[in-house]
Amino acid sequence: MKRILFAIIVAFLCPFLYAQAQTDLNVGGLVMTENGEEIIGATVSIKEVPGKGVVTDLDGRFKLKEIKSGQTLVVTYIGYKKYEQKITKSDERMRIILHEVIDNMDEVVVVGQGTQRKISVTGAITNVDKKDLHVPATSVSNMLGSRVPGIISVTRSGEPGNDYSQFWIRGISTFGANSSALVLIDGIEGDLNRLDPEDIESFSILKDASATAVYGTRGANGVVLVTTRRGKAGKLRVDGKVNFNYSYSPRMPEYVNAYEYASLANEAAVSRGLDPIFNDVDMQLFKNGMDPDLHPNVNWHDVILRHHTWYQQAHFSASGGGQVARYYLSLGMLNKDGIFKQDSKLKERSSNVKFRQYNFRANIDVNLTRTSTLTLGIETSIQDRNYPGYGDSSDALWQACSTLTPITVPLVYSSGVYPAYGSDNNKISPYVLLNMTGSRQYYGNNTKMNLAYNQDLSSITKGLSATLLFNFDTNSSLSENRTKWPSLFYATKRKRDGELDLNKVRDYQSQQYSNSQYVDRKYYFEAHLNYDRLFGKDHRVGGLIHYYMSDYKSSGNTTLLTAIPKRYIGLSSRLTYSFKDTYFIEGNLGYTGSEAFEKGHRFGTFPAISGGWIPTQYKVVHKLIPWLSYLKFRVSYGEVGNDQISGSRFPYLSLMGSGNSGPWNSGEGITEVQVGSNNLRWEKAVKQNLGIDMKLFNERIDLSVDFFKDIRSGIYQKRASIPAEMGLASMPYANVGKMKSWGVDGHITYFQPIGKEAGLTLRANFTQSKNKVLEFEESIKSYPYQYTAGYTWGIQRGLVALGLFKDEEEIRNSPRQTFASEVLPGDIKYKDVNGDGIINYDDQIPLKYSGIPEIQYGFATEVYWKNWTLSVLFGGVSHVQYYAGGSGYVPFEQRETGNILKIVADQRNRWTAASFSGDPSTENPNATFPRLSYGQNANSMVYSTFWLRNGAYLRLKNVQLAYKFDKELVKKVGMSDASISLIGENLALWDHGDGIFDPSQANGNGAAYPLQRVFTLQINVSF
């Protein structure tokens, strides 16, 4: 009976026992860092069961049994963030990644040839938050201006594929052959314009000698360091970004119509005593449009331009890995069309401006052993461009729009033939240039492959490591030209039978094909030994020994001499020491060789030293100044070198070649074609920097400012003071130039939390860079102010305008102006600078600024509330000037060609004689345009302050409104993150110009692709 009862009880309880067994789960696996290194001794426990847990073994592994479903697994390790995960099923192959906790003291930044703790950096280094670069842009270079202190940048074109910014670190410090910064992407020279911003992991600007000395000659003008994203141990992560962009030209020149043009032409002629250009019949025909052949009225912008264009950007990446290997793969695409409008009836092949860029990147890291890592990086950038058949850009189209007036030629003659005023491209209608000259295509490919081996040498001594890197870099391109021309005609009258009297100005040319190819390759090898160790608690010592060599050759080098591979070799070192993270000292030494100098003088030595002091490490400072969270002083002094000589290799060689000889150069023989310069030495820059870093009020305010000075000596110039009697075939180079640059740059950030779910960040940055030429070899001048030395490099020069002449009496009582045979009231009056009673080119003086800004600044705000973020960026420049005069701006300077701006038709903007207008008030002494002249008036065309404009501006560069979806919501559709943003770029502009041209490109007078205003819908997703 007992047995039967026991069996019944067991049968009754069996389902419950089975269910209970199902809740007992087993888990196990591996605990790793982001780099795949196993963590030994990590604590693995169950949150709901105190005392239940284990530690990871020597392989970083663990096992736990009898865990209830719903309980929480907790993994902790000193120096890493706590990891928690709810357990719902058994899993003995878990891969748990712990993320390192980095405090302010141990935060790491990228420096030359390695990394350093941010607190120990003594050089002038600016680190850019990578999220500030993840905005829609054609190029990373376009994002730097007004975002990064220490950068001066300008953007001159909005053309797809050419809408890049030119930038200088701390402005222009030399007038030699090379003033551009060195750009290193993962340690290899690269092009920011080919880099996809989404691939960036860190971005640093090295500005002073201490920071750049390890790069020797390559770092003379500053260094941009970019590291790209790499895979981290963990599950597969897929990120995607898609941008839909709408763009248009916010500023476009507006030109007068046919009747306005003819009226102004008559005024220009009559006001100079000439007969009217157009009679009453002509004027009536321009007005009523009854003779479109000989009296056309064409708005060329309306003919060839669209009001807007759409383009797309996309980027996709996948990353992940484990204990052995990690990977990061990405693909980026940019598809951008120009704003030109082709005639669909003539569209045999697209000749619109188009730009396509494709980026592929693969970064793979493999742990060969516990102490060694092998990394492979492959990057490919492909560019595909399309242009009309004439020219290598769209400049010819803009030049034609600026040159051809509304009355020069019609769109097409009534007889069906196509018109042209002449055979030059600027006298052919932009309609013909766009639709009938064929097309040009450019294909370019840049591929980089780098292989690096990293070895931890702590077994020899703690803190020692070594790296070997080899890079192969190649560029190839193919340019294809499919050009053709229709027969072009010009008519000035009709025959007796009423037909047009056509004169052929260009013959028909059937489609022709040509191409050109280019290829280059570069080998680069480097090896460096790093040392970083803390002795006790107070003494930290670091060191670096770095060696590099490169070998470059190009198909563009076609002579026996230039075809020799271009090679560099260099050795550099760095030694750092800090005491109690309070006192810091760093020494750098670069030793670089160059082919530019003769044997025995090819190597240059470039030392630098820097130091730092953090008084806030003292407790007494915090007691005395409790609101001062952090204060650091930095100072550096050093030399860097430059060997770039424009257009010449091996300048120390005297070369012989064939050339003219005999009496009056009538024959051919052997002659000297290059005079050797056997005393050339390195161009050297002595750089000084004083920096201050501060954090105030519990680090709510973050402030940094640097004062710098750069003395560049031994700048290469072709000799200009050697007399012709020497009979030299060419002027040799010499180290005769000298230049000084100086200034200040810095930034300030303020953060204010507003409750638990909102906050406000304010940021501002400022850069001022001035320069002065100290020594510049040139021929003897008549007056001191005509020399280059003593003034800003590239300073605008011209006459000083004193307004417009009021009457004949003022002309008679003024110094004689020699530029034109006749000077009339309403013409520009100039100052006699040298007091000789005659105004000529000797009276042109240096004016205030150059065409490159001395000051660039930006200020931004970011407001977040719950899932919403609004950011706004303003950027501006100052201390810059440009000339608005010349072709495309001065009316009728080219007589029959040269469009006339709409502002000229406004009587308030031009001086008109009362004898012509019948109204004395039209003799406006403050007019923008002087008395009109039909044909070039040399008196008006001289560069002077009359046409000089203030190029300063403030631009609303970027506004972004972003919404991040709740994680719980996106998880339901299989995503880990998702956000959507609406972004506007170049939304508003405040400047001192006339509102016609963007001041960044105003000196082109409308003959350049305008900068665009862009609205973007951006979608980001992660899986």
Coordinates of N, CA and C in Angstrom, one line a residue, residues 147-246:
R147 N 34.7 75.5 -36.8 CA 34.5 74.4 -35.9 C 35.7 74.1 -35.0
V148 N 36.9 74.3 -35.7 CA 38.2 73.9 -35.0 C 39.1 75.1 -34.8
P149 N 39.5 75.4 -33.6 CA 40.4 76.5 -33.4 C 41.8 76.2 -34.0
G150 N 42.4 77.2 -34.6 CA 43.7 77.0 -35.2 C 43.6 76.8 -36.7
I151 N 42.4 76.8 -37.3 CA 42.2 76.5 -38.7 C 41.7 77.8 -39.4
I152 N 42.3 78.2 -40.5 CA 41.8 79.2 -41.4 C 41.5 78.6 -42.7
S153 N 40.2 78.7 -43.1 CA 39.8 78.0 -44.3 C 39.0 78.9 -45.2
V154 N 39.0 78.6 -46.5 CA 38.2 79.3 -47.5 C 37.6 78.3 -48.5
T155 N 36.4 78.5 -48.9 CA 35.7 77.7 -50.0 C 35.4 78.6 -51.1
R156 N 35.9 78.3 -52.3 CA 35.8 79.2 -53.5 C 34.8 78.7 -54.5
S157 N 34.3 77.4 -54.4 CA 33.4 76.9 -55.4 C 32.4 76.0 -54.8
G158 N 31.2 76.0 -55.4 CA 30.2 75.0 -55.0 C 30.0 73.9 -56.0
E159 N 30.9 73.8 -57.0 CA 30.7 72.7 -58.0 C 30.9 71.3 -57.4
P160 N 30.0 70.4 -57.7 CA 30.2 69.0 -57.2 C 31.5 68.5 -57.6
G161 N 32.3 68.0 -56.6 CA 33.6 67.4 -56.9 C 34.7 68.4 -56.7
N162 N 34.4 69.7 -56.8 CA 35.3 70.8 -56.5 C 35.0 71.7 -55.4
D163 N 33.9 71.3 -54.6 CA 33.4 72.2 -53.5 C 34.1 71.8 -52.2
Y164 N 35.5 71.9 -52.3 CA 36.3 71.6 -51.1 C 36.9 72.9 -50.6
S165 N 37.2 72.8 -49.3 CA 37.8 74.0 -48.7 C 39.3 73.9 -48.7
Q166 N 39.9 75.0 -48.9 CA 41.4 75.1 -48.7 C 41.6 75.6 -47.3
F167 N 42.5 74.9 -46.6 CA 42.7 75.3 -45.2 C 44.2 75.4 -44.8
W168 N 44.5 76.2 -43.8 CA 45.8 76.3 -43.3 C 45.8 76.2 -41.8
I169 N 46.7 75.5 -41.2 CA 46.8 75.4 -39.7 C 47.6 76.7 -39.3
R170 N 46.9 77.5 -38.5 CA 47.4 78.8 -38.0 C 47.8 79.7 -39.1
G171 N 47.0 79.7 -40.2 CA 47.2 80.6 -41.3 C 48.4 80.3 -42.1
I172 N 48.8 81.3 -43.0 CA 49.9 81.1 -43.9 C 51.2 81.6 -43.2
S173 N 52.2 80.7 -43.1 CA 53.4 81.1 -42.4 C 54.6 81.1 -43.3
T174 N 54.4 80.8 -44.6 CA 55.5 80.9 -45.5 C 55.0 81.3 -46.9
F175 N 55.8 81.9 -47.7 CA 55.5 82.2 -49.1 C 56.2 81.3 -50.0
G176 N 56.8 80.2 -49.4 CA 57.5 79.2 -50.2 C 56.6 78.3 -51.0
A177 N 57.1 77.2 -51.4 CA 56.3 76.3 -52.3 C 55.2 75.5 -51.6
N178 N 55.3 75.3 -50.3 CA 54.4 74.5 -49.6 C 53.9 75.2 -48.3
S179 N 52.6 75.5 -48.2 CA 52.1 76.1 -47.0 C 51.0 75.2 -46.4
S180 N 50.7 74.1 -47.0 CA 49.6 73.2 -46.6 C 50.0 72.3 -45.5
A181 N 49.0 71.9 -44.7 CA 49.3 71.0 -43.6 C 49.5 69.5 -44.1
L182 N 50.2 68.8 -43.3 CA 50.3 67.3 -43.6 C 49.1 66.6 -43.0
V183 N 48.5 65.8 -43.8 CA 47.3 65.0 -43.4 C 47.7 63.6 -43.3
L184 N 47.5 63.0 -42.2 CA 47.8 61.6 -42.0 C 46.6 60.8 -41.5
I185 N 46.2 59.8 -42.3 CA 45.1 59.0 -42.0 C 45.6 57.6 -41.6
D186 N 45.4 57.2 -40.4 CA 46.0 56.0 -39.8 C 47.5 55.9 -40.0
G187 N 48.1 57.1 -39.9 CA 49.5 57.2 -40.0 C 50.1 57.4 -41.4
I188 N 49.2 57.4 -42.4 CA 49.7 57.4 -43.8 C 49.2 58.7 -44.4
E189 N 50.0 59.4 -45.2 CA 49.6 60.6 -45.9 C 48.3 60.3 -46.7
G190 N 47.3 61.2 -46.6 CA 46.0 61.0 -47.3 C 45.4 62.3 -47.6
D191 N 44.2 62.2 -48.2 CA 43.4 63.3 -48.7 C 42.1 63.4 -47.9
L192 N 41.9 64.4 -47.2 CA 40.6 64.6 -46.4 C 39.4 64.6 -47.4
N193 N 39.6 65.1 -48.6 CA 38.5 65.2 -49.5 C 38.1 63.8 -50.1
R194 N 38.8 62.8 -49.8 CA 38.5 61.4 -50.2 C 38.0 60.6 -49.0
L195 N 38.0 61.1 -47.8 CA 37.7 60.4 -46.6 C 36.2 60.6 -46.3
D196 N 35.5 59.5 -46.0 CA 34.1 59.5 -45.5 C 34.1 59.9 -44.1
P197 N 33.4 61.0 -43.7 CA 33.4 61.4 -42.2 C 32.9 60.3 -41.3
E198 N 32.0 59.4 -41.8 CA 31.5 58.3 -40.9 C 32.6 57.3 -40.5
D199 N 33.7 57.3 -41.2 CA 34.7 56.3 -40.9 C 35.7 56.9 -39.8
I200 N 35.5 58.1 -39.3 CA 36.5 58.7 -38.4 C 36.2 58.3 -37.0
E201 N 37.3 57.9 -36.3 CA 37.2 57.5 -34.9 C 37.8 58.7 -34.1
S202 N 38.9 59.3 -34.5 CA 39.4 60.4 -33.8 C 40.1 61.4 -34.8
F203 N 40.1 62.6 -34.4 CA 40.6 63.7 -35.3 C 41.4 64.7 -34.4
S204 N 42.6 64.9 -34.7 CA 43.5 65.8 -34.0 C 44.2 66.8 -34.9
I205 N 44.5 68.0 -34.4 CA 45.2 69.0 -35.1 C 46.5 69.3 -34.3
L206 N 47.7 69.0 -34.9 CA 48.9 69.3 -34.2 C 49.5 70.6 -34.7
K207 N 49.7 71.6 -33.8 CA 49.9 73.0 -34.3 C 51.3 73.5 -34.0
D208 N 52.0 73.1 -33.0 CA 53.3 73.7 -32.6 C 54.4 72.7 -32.9
A209 N 55.6 73.2 -32.7 CA 56.8 72.4 -33.0 C 56.9 71.2 -32.1
S210 N 56.5 71.3 -30.9 CA 56.6 70.2 -30.0 C 55.7 69.0 -30.5
A211 N 54.6 69.3 -31.0 CA 53.7 68.3 -31.4 C 54.0 67.7 -32.8
T212 N 54.7 68.5 -33.6 CA 55.0 68.1 -35.0 C 56.4 67.7 -35.2
A213 N 57.3 67.8 -34.3 CA 58.8 67.6 -34.5 C 59.1 66.2 -35.0
V214 N 58.3 65.2 -34.5 CA 58.6 63.8 -34.8 C 58.3 63.5 -36.3
Y215 N 57.7 64.5 -37.0 CA 57.5 64.3 -38.4 C 58.5 65.0 -39.3
G216 N 59.5 65.6 -38.7 CA 60.5 66.3 -39.4 C 60.1 67.3 -40.4
T217 N 60.6 67.2 -41.6 CA 60.3 68.1 -42.7 C 58.8 68.1 -43.1
R218 N 58.1 67.0 -42.8 CA 56.7 66.9 -43.3 C 55.8 67.7 -42.4
G219 N 56.2 68.0 -41.2 CA 55.3 68.7 -40.3 C 55.5 70.2 -40.1
A220 N 56.2 70.8 -41.1 CA 56.5 72.2 -41.0 C 55.3 73.1 -40.9
N221 N 54.2 72.7 -41.5 CA 53.0 73.6 -41.5 C 51.8 73.0 -40.7
G222 N 52.2 72.2 -39.8 CA 51.1 71.6 -38.9 C 50.7 70.2 -39.5
V223 N 50.0 69.4 -38.6 CA 49.7 68.1 -39.0 C 48.2 67.8 -38.6
V224 N 47.5 67.2 -39.5 CA 46.1 66.7 -39.2 C 46.2 65.2 -39.0
L225 N 45.8 64.7 -37.8 CA 45.9 63.2 -37.6 C 44.5 62.7 -37.5
V226 N 44.2 61.7 -38.3 CA 42.9 61.0 -38.4 C 43.1 59.6 -38.1
T227 N 42.4 59.0 -37.2 CA 42.3 57.5 -37.1 C 40.9 57.1 -37.4
T228 N 40.9 56.0 -38.2 CA 39.6 55.5 -38.6 C 39.0 54.4 -37.6
R229 N 37.8 54.1 -37.8 CA 37.1 53.2 -36.8 C 37.6 51.8 -37.0
R230 N 37.7 51.1 -35.9 CA 38.2 49.7 -35.9 C 37.1 48.9 -35.2
G231 N 37.1 47.6 -35.5 CA 36.2 46.7 -34.8 C 36.5 46.5 -33.4
K232 N 35.5 46.2 -32.6 CA 35.6 46.0 -31.2 C 35.0 44.6 -30.9
A233 N 35.5 43.9 -30.0 CA 35.0 42.6 -29.6 C 33.5 42.7 -29.2
G234 N 32.8 41.8 -29.6 CA 31.3 41.8 -29.3 C 30.5 41.3 -30.5
K235 N 29.2 41.3 -30.4 CA 28.4 40.8 -31.4 C 28.4 41.7 -32.6
L236 N 28.0 41.2 -33.7 CA 27.9 42.0 -35.0 C 27.1 43.2 -34.8
R237 N 27.6 44.4 -35.2 CA 26.9 45.6 -35.2 C 26.8 46.2 -36.6
V238 N 25.7 46.5 -37.1 CA 25.5 47.1 -38.4 C 24.9 48.5 -38.3
D239 N 25.6 49.5 -38.9 CA 25.1 50.9 -38.9 C 24.9 51.3 -40.3
G240 N 23.8 52.1 -40.4 CA 23.5 52.7 -41.7 C 23.1 54.1 -41.6
K241 N 23.5 54.9 -42.6 CA 23.1 56.3 -42.7 C 22.7 56.6 -44.1
V242 N 21.6 57.3 -44.3 CA 21.1 57.8 -45.6 C 20.8 59.2 -45.5
N243 N 21.3 60.0 -46.5 CA 20.9 61.4 -46.6 C 20.2 61.7 -47.9
F244 N 19.1 62.5 -47.8 CA 18.5 63.0 -49.0 C 18.6 64.5 -48.9
N245 N 19.3 65.0 -49.9 CA 19.7 66.4 -49.9 C 19.1 67.2 -51.0
Y246 N 18.6 68.4 -50.7 CA 18.0 69.3 -51.6 C 18.8 70.6 -51.6

